[in-house]
CSV table of C-alpha atoms and ligand atoms in Angstrom, one decimal:
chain,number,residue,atom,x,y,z
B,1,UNK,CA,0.0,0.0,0.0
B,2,UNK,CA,1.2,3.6,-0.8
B,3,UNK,CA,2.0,5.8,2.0
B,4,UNK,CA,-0.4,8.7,1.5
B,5,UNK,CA,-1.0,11.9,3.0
B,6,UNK,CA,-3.4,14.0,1.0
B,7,UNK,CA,-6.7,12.2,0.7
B,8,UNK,CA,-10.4,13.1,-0.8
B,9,UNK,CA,-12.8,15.8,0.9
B,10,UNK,CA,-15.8,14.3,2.4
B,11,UNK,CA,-17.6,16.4,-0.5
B,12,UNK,CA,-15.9,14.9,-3.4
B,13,UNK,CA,-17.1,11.4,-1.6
B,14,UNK,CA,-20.4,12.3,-0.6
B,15,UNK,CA,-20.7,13.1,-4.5
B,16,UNK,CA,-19.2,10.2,-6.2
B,17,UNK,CA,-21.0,8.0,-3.6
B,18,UNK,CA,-24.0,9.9,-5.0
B,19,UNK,CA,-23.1,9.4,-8.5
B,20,UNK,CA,-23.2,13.0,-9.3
B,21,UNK,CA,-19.4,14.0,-10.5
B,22,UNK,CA,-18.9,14.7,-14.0
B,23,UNK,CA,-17.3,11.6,-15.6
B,24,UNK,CA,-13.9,12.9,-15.8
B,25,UNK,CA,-13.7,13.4,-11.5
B,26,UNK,CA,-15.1,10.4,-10.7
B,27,UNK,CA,-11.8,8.9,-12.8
B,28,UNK,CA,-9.9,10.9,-10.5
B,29,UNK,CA,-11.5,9.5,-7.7
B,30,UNK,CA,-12.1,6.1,-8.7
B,31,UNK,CA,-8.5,5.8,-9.3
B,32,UNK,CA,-7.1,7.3,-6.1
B,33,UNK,CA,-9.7,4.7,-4.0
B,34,UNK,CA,-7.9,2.4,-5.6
B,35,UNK,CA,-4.8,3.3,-4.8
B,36,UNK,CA,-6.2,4.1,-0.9
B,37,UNK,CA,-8.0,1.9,1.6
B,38,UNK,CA,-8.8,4.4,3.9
B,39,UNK,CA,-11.1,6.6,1.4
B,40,UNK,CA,-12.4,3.5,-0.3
B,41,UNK,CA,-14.1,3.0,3.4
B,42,UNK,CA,-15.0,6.3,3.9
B,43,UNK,CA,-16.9,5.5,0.1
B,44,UNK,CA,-18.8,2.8,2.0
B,45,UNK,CA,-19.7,5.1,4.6
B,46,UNK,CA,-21.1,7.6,2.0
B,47,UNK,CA,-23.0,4.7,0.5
B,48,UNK,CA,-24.9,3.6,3.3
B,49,UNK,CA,-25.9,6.8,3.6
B,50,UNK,CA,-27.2,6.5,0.1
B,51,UNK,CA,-29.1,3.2,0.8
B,52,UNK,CA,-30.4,4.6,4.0
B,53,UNK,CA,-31.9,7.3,1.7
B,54,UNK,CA,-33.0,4.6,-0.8
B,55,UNK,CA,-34.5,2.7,2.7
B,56,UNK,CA,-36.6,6.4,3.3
B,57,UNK,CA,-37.8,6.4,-0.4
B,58,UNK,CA,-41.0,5.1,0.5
B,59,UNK,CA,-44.1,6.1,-1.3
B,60,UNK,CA,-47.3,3.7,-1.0
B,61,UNK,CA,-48.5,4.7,-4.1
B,62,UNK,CA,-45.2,3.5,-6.3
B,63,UNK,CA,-45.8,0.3,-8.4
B,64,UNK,CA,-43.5,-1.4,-10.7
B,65,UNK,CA,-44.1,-4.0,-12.7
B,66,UNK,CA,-43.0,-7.6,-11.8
B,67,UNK,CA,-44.1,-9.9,-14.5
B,68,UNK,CA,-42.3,-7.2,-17.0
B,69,UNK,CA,-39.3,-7.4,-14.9
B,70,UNK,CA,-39.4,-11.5,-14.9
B,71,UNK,CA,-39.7,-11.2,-18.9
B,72,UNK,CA,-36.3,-9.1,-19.1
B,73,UNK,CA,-34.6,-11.4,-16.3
B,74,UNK,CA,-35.8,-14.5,-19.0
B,75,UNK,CA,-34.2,-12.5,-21.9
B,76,UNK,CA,-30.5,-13.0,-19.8
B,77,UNK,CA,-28.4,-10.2,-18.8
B,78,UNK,CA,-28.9,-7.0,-20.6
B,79,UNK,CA,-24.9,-6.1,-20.4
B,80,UNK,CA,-22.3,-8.4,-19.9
B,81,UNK,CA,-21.7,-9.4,-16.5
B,82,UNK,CA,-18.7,-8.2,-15.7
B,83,UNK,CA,-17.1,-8.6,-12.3
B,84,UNK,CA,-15.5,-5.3,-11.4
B,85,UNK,CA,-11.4,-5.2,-12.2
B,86,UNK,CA,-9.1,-6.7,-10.0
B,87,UNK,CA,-6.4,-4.8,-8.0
B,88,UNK,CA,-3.2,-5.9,-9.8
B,89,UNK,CA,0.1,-6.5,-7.8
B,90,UNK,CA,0.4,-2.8,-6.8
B,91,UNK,CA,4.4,-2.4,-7.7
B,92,UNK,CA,4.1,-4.1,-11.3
B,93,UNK,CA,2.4,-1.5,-12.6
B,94,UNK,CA,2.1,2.4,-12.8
B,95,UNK,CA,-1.7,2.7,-12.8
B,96,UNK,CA,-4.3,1.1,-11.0
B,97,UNK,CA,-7.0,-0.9,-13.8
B,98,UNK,CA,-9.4,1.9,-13.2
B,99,UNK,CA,-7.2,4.0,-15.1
B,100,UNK,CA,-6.0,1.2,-17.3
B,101,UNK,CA,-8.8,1.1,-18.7
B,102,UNK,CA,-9.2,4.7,-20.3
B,103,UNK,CA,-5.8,4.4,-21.4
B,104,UNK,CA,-6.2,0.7,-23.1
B,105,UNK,CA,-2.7,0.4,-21.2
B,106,UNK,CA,-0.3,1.2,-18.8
B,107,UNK,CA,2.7,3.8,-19.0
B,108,UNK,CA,4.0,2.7,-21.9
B,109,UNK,CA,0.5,2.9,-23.9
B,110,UNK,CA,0.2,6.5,-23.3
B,111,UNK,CA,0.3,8.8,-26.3
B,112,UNK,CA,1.9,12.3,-25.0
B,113,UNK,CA,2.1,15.2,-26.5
B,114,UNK,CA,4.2,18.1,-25.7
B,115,UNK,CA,2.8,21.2,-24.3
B,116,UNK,CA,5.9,22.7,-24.3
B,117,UNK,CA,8.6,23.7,-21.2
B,118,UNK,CA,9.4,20.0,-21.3
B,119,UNK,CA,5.9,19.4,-20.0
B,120,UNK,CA,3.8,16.2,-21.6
B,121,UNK,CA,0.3,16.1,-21.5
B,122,UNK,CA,-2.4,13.2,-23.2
B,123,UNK,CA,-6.0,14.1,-23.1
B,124,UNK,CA,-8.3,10.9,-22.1
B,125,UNK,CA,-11.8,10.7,-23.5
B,126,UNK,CA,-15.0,11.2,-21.3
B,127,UNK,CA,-17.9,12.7,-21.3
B,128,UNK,CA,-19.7,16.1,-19.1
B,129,UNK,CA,-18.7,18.9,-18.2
B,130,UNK,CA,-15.3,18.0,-17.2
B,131,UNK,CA,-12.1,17.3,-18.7
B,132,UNK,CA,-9.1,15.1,-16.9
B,133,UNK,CA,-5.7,14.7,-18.6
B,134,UNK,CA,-2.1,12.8,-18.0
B,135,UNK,CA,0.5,15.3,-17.2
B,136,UNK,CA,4.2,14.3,-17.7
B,137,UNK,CA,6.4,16.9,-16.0
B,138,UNK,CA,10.5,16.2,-16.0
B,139,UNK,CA,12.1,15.8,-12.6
B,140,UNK,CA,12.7,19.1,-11.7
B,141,UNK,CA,10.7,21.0,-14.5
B,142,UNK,CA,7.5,23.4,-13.0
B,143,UNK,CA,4.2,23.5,-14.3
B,144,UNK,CA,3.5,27.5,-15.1
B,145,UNK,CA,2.3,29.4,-11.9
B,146,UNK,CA,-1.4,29.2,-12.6
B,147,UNK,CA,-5.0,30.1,-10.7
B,148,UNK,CA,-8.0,28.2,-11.1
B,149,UNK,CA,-11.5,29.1,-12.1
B,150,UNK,CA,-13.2,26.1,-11.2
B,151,UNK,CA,-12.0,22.9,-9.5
B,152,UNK,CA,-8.8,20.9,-10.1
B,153,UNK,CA,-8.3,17.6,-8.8
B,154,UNK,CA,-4.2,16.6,-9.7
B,155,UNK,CA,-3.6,12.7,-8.3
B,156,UNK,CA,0.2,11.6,-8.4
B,157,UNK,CA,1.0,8.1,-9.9
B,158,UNK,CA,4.9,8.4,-10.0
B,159,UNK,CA,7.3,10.8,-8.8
B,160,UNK,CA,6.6,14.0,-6.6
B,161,UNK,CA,5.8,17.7,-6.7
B,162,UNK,CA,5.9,20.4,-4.6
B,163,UNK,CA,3.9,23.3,-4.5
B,164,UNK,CA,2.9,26.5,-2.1
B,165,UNK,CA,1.1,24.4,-0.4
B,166,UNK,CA,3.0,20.7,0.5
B,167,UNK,CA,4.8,18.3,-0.7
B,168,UNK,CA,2.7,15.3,-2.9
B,169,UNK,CA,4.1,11.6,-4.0
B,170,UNK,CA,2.4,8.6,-5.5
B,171,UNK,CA,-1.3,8.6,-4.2
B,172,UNK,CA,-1.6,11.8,-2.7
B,173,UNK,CA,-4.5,13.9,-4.6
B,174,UNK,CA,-4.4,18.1,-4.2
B,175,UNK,CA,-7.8,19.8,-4.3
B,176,UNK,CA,-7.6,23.1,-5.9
B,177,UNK,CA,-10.1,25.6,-6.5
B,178,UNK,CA,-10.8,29.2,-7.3
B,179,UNK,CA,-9.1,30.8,-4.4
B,180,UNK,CA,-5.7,28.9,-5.2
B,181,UNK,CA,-2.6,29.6,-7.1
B,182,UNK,CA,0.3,27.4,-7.2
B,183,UNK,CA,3.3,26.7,-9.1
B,184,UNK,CA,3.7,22.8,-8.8
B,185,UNK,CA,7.7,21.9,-9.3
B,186,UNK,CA,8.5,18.1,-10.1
B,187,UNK,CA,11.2,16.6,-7.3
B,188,UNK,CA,14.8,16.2,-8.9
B,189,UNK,CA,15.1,11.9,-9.3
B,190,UNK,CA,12.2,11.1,-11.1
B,191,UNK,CA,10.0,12.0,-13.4
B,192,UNK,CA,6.0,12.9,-12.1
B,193,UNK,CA,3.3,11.8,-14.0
B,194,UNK,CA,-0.2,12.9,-12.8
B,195,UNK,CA,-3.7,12.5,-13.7
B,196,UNK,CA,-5.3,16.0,-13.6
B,197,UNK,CA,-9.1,16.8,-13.8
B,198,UNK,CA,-10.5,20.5,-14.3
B,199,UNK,CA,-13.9,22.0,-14.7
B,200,UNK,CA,-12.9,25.0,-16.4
B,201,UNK,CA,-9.7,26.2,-18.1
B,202,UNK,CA,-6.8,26.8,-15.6
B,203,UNK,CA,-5.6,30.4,-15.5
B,204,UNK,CA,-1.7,31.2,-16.3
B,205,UNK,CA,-0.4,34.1,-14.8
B,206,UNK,CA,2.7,34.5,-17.1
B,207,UNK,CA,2.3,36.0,-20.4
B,208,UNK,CA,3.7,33.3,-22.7
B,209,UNK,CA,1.3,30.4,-21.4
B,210,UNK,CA,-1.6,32.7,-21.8
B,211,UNK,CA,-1.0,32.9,-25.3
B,212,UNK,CA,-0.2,29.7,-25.8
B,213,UNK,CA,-3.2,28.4,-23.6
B,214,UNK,CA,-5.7,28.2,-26.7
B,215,UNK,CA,-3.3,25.3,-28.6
B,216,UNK,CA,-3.0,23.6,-25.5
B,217,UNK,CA,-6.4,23.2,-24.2
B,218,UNK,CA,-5.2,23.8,-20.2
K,1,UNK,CA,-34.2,-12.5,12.4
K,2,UNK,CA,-34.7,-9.0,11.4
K,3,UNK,CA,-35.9,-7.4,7.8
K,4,UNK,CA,-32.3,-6.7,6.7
K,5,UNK,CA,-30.8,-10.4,7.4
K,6,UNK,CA,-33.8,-11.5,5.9
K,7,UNK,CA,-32.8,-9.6,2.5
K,8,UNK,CA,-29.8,-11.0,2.5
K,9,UNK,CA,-30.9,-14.6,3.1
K,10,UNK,CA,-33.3,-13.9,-0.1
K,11,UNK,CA,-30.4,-12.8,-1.8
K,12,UNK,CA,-28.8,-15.8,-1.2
K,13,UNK,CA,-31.4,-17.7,-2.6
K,14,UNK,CA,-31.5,-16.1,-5.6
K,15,UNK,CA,-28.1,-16.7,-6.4
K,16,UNK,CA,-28.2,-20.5,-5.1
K,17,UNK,CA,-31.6,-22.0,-6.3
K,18,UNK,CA,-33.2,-19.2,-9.0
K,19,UNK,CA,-36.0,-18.4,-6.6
K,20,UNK,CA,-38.6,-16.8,-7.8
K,21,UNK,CA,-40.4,-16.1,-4.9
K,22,UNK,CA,-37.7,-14.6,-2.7
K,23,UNK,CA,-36.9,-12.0,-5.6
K,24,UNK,CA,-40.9,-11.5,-5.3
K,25,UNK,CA,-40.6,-10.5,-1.6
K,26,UNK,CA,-37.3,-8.3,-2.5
K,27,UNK,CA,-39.1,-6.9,-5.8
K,28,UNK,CA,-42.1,-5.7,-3.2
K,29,UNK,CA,-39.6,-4.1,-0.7
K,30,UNK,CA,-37.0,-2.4,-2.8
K,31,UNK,CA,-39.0,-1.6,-6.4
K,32,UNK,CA,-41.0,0.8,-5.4
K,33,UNK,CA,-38.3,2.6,-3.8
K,34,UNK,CA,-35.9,2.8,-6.4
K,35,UNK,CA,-39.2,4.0,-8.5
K,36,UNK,CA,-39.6,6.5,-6.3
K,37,UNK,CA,-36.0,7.2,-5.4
K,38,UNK,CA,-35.5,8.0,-9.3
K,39,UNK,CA,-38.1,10.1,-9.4
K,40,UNK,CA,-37.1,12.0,-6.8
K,41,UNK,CA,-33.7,12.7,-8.9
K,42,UNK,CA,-35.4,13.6,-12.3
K,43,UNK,CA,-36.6,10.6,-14.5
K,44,UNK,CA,-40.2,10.8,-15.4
K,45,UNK,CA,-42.7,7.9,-14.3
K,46,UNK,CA,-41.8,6.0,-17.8
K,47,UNK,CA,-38.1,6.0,-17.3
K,48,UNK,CA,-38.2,5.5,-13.5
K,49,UNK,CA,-40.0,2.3,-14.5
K,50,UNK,CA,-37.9,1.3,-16.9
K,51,UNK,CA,-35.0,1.7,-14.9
K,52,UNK,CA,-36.3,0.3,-11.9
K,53,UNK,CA,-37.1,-3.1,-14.2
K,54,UNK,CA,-33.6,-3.3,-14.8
K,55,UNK,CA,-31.9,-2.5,-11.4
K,56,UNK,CA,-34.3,-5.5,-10.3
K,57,UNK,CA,-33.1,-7.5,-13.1
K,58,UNK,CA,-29.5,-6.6,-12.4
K,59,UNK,CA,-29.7,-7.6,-8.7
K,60,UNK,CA,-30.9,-10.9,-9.9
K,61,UNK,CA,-28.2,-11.6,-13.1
K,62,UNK,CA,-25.8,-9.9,-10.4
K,63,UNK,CA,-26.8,-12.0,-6.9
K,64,UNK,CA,-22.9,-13.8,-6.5
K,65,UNK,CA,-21.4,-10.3,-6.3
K,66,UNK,CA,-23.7,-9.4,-3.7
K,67,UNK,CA,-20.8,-9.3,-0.2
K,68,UNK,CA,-23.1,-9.2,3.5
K,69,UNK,CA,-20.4,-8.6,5.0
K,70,UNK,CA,-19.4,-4.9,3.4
K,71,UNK,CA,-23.1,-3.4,2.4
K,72,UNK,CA,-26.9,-3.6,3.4
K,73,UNK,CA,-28.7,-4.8,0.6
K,74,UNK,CA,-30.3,-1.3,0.6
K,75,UNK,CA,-26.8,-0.2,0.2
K,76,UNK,CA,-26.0,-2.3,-2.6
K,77,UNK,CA,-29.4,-1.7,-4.7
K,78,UNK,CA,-28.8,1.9,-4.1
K,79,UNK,CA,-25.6,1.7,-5.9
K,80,UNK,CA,-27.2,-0.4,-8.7
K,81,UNK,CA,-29.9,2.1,-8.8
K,82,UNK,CA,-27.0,5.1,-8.5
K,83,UNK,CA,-25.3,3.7,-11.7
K,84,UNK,CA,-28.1,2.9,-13.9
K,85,UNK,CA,-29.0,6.8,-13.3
K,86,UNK,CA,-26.2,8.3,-14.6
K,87,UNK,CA,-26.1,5.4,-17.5
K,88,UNK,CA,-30.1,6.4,-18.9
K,89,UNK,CA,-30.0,9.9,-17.0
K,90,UNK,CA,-26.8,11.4,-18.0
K,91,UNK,CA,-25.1,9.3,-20.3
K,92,UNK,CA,-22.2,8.7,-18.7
K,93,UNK,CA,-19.4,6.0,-18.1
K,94,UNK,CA,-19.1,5.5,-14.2
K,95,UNK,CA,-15.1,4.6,-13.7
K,96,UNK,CA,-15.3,2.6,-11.0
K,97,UNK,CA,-12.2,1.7,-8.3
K,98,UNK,CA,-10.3,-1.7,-8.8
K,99,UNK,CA,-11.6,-4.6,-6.8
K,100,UNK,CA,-9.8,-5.9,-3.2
K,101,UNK,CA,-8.4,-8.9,-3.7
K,102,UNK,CA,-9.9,-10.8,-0.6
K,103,UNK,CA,-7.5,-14.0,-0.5
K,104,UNK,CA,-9.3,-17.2,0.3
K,105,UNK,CA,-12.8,-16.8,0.9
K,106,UNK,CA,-14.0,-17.5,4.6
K,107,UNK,CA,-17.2,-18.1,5.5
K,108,UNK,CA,-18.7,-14.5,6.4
K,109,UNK,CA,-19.1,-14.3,10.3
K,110,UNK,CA,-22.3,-13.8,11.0
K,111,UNK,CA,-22.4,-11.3,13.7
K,112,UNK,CA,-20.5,-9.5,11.4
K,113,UNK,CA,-22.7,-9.7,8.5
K,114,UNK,CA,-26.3,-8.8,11.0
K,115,UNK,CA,-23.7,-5.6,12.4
K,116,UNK,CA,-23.4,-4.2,8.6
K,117,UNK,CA,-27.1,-4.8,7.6
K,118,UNK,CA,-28.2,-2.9,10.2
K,119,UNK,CA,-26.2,0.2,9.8
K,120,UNK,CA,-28.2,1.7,6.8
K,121,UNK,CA,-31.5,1.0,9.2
K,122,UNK,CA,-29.9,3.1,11.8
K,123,UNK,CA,-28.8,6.0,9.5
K,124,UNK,CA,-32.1,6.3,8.0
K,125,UNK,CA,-33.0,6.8,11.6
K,126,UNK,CA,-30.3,9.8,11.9
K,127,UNK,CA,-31.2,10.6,9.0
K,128,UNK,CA,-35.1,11.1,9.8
K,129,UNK,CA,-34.1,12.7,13.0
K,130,UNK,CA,-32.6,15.7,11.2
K,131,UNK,CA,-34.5,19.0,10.8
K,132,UNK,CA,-36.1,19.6,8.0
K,133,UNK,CA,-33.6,21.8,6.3
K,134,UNK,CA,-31.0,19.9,6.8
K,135,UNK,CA,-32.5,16.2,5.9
K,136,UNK,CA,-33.5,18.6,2.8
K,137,UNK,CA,-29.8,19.2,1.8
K,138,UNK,CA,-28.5,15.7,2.0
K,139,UNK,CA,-31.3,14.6,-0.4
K,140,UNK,CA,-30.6,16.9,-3.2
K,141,UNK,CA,-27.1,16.2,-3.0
K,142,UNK,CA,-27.8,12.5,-3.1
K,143,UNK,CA,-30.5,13.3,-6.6
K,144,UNK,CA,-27.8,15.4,-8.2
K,145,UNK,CA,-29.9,18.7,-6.9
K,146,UNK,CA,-26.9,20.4,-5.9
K,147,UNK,CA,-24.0,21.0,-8.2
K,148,UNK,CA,-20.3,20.0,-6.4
K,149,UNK,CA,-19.6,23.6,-6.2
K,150,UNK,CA,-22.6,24.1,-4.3
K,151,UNK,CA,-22.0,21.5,-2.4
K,152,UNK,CA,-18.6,22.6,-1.3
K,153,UNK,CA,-19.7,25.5,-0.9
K,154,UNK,CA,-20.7,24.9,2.7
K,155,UNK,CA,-24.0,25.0,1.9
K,156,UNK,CA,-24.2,23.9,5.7
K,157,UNK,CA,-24.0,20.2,4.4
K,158,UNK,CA,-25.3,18.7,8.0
K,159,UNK,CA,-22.5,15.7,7.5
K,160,UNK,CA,-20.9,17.1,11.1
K,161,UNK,CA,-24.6,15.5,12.5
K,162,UNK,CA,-24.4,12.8,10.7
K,163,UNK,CA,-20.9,11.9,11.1
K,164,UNK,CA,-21.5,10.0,14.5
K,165,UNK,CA,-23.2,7.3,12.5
K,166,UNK,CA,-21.0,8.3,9.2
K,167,UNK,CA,-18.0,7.2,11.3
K,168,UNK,CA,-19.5,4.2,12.8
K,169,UNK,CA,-20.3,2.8,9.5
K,170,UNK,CA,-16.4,3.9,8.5
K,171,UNK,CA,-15.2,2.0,11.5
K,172,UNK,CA,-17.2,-1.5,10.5
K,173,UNK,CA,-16.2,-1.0,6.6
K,174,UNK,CA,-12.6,-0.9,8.1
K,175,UNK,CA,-12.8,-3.9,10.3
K,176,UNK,CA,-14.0,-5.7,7.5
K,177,UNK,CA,-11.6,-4.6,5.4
K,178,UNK,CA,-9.1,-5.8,7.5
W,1,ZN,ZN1,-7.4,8.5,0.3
W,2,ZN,ZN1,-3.4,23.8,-10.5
């Protein structure tokens, strides 16, 4: 298990628990629980709350239909059953299957492309109102000093950076939203890759990223 | 025995011997409130139904996944319920994380299993004990009524009153983690 220090707010739980995250957070998030024990029982906390609510939905006057529902059970499952992936040997790899599985890979599968400053980025596909990205920084090498306007989760899969704020290694997730701005700086040693979800375009202080910020989509 | 072991014996059924008529007692318990809990987050009467058919049909296909010893079975429809949403609401993938490997299986303990069953009965008591207002919030959180940044917006959220019963439900989900 990774050692990890920075974990998920009880908000971000409470809302993938509820199944209301856009698609590209709850990657974020799925993937961190994987890597985590501790917020993957704080999600089964969340979710008894959810079937407690489910419990309260009571309404006399609700019917559904039970011989329809014995026809579709006859016609076999409607989706393949699949049972849900299992957590590989945790050092073999770089990412947990969740992730895996947006990538069609590991590491190596990952096609970068260059943002520029030595920074690497790979766009994955989802749908909503979110976006959530790979980010290859060089040991050592900065992301540009930026504000947000909306939320930004950023989980680590190898390496470390540092910002402002702390330090963050494999497994530790940073929550940033509008009232933050941080210059994250990769650790000298290894390279930090990190899977990064935003709601809205990030802000760059500098002048050169702003004007380059329309090619990059960050 | 009480209600909840009783789902999870009919549960157990299902997946063992095909029985009809314990999915007819779970159909009458938990149909109508995944009707109603869909409802309550947006679909209309016709799509509630429809997805209510298959969350029914899913717990029946899906009755060997179903673990007593780490949800309620009210807990485990919910999240059946919770996904099939945001596949026929929103149209969305829901990544979910990796499974624990458990090791060798061992016969659930059954104190165990009648502890976890009852925790979803006893925070839909907390739950129900809430004022208004606040019982209000957590259920338009829960049917996508409130947008994350409202949410985290300290909206006044009442998880601090809940979290008594929050953390005792951690604090079982840990133990059997273990
Ligand atoms: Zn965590
Ligand atoms: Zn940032």
């Amino acid at each position: 298990m990774d050692n990890i220090n920075h974990h998920l707010t009880d908000q971000l739980l409470l809302s993938y628990a509820a199944g209301t995250l856009p698609e590209a957070f709850s990657l974020v998030l799925a993937t961190h629980i994987s890597m985590c024990d501790e917020c993957r029982a704080r999600l089964g906390a969340f979710e008894t709350v959810g079937g407690a609510m489910l419990e309260a939905s009571v309404d006399n006057a609700t019917e559904v239909d039970l011989a329809s529902t014995l026809k579709l059970i006859a016609g076999g499952p409607k989706d393949p059953i699949l049972v849900k992936p299992l957590a590989q040997k945790r050092e073999s790899r770089v990412f947990p299957q969740a992730l895996t599985n947006y990538v069609g890979g590991d590491l190596a599968s990952v096609k970068w492309r260059s943002v520029g400053m030595g920074v690497r980025q790979s766009i994955l596909k989802t749908s909503g109102e979110a976006t959530v990205r790979l980010l290859h920084i060089p040991a050592g090498c900065a992301v540009p000093d930026h504000g947000h306007r909306g939320l930004e989760l950023t989980l680590v899969l190898q390496g470390a950076f540092r910002d402002e704020t702390d330090r963050f290694a494999r497994g530790d997730i940073e929550v940033a939203n509008e009232d933050m701005e941080h210059t994250p700086v990769a650790e000298e040693g290894m390279d930090c890759i990190c899977l990064a979800a935003t709601d809205a375009p990030l802000r760059f202080n500098g002048i050169v990223p702003r004007i380059a910020q329309p090619f990059l989509r960050i | 025995m009480t209600e909840e072991t009783r789902w999870v014996m009919m549960v157990g059924y299902i997946r063992d011997n095909q029985d009809q008529k314990a999915f007819a007692e779970l159909f009458g318990h938990f149909a109508p409130r995944v009707k109603s809990f869909l409802m309550k987050s947006g679909a209309d009467a016709g799509m509630a139904e429809e997805c209510a058919q298959e969350v029914m049909a899913t717990l029946w296909h899906k009755a060997h996944l179903f673990d007593p010893t780490r949800a309620s079975v009210a807990t485990w429809v919910f999240t059946i319920a919770r996904n099939k949403r945001i596949d026929m609401l929103r149209k969305q993938r829901r990544p979910e994380p990796d499974e624990l490997t458990w090791g060798p299986e061992a016969e659930p303990d059954a104190a165990e299993v009648v502890e976890i069953q009852q925790e979803s009965v006893r925070l839909a008591a907390a739950l129900a004990e809430l004022p208004e207002k606040q019982r209000d919030l957590v259920q338009k959180a829960f049917f996508g009524d409130l947008s994350h940044s409202e949410i985290a917006e300290e909206t006044g959220l009442p998880l601090g009153t809940i979290k008594s019963r929050i953390r005792l439900a951690l604090e079982r989900l840990r133990h059997a983690m273990k």
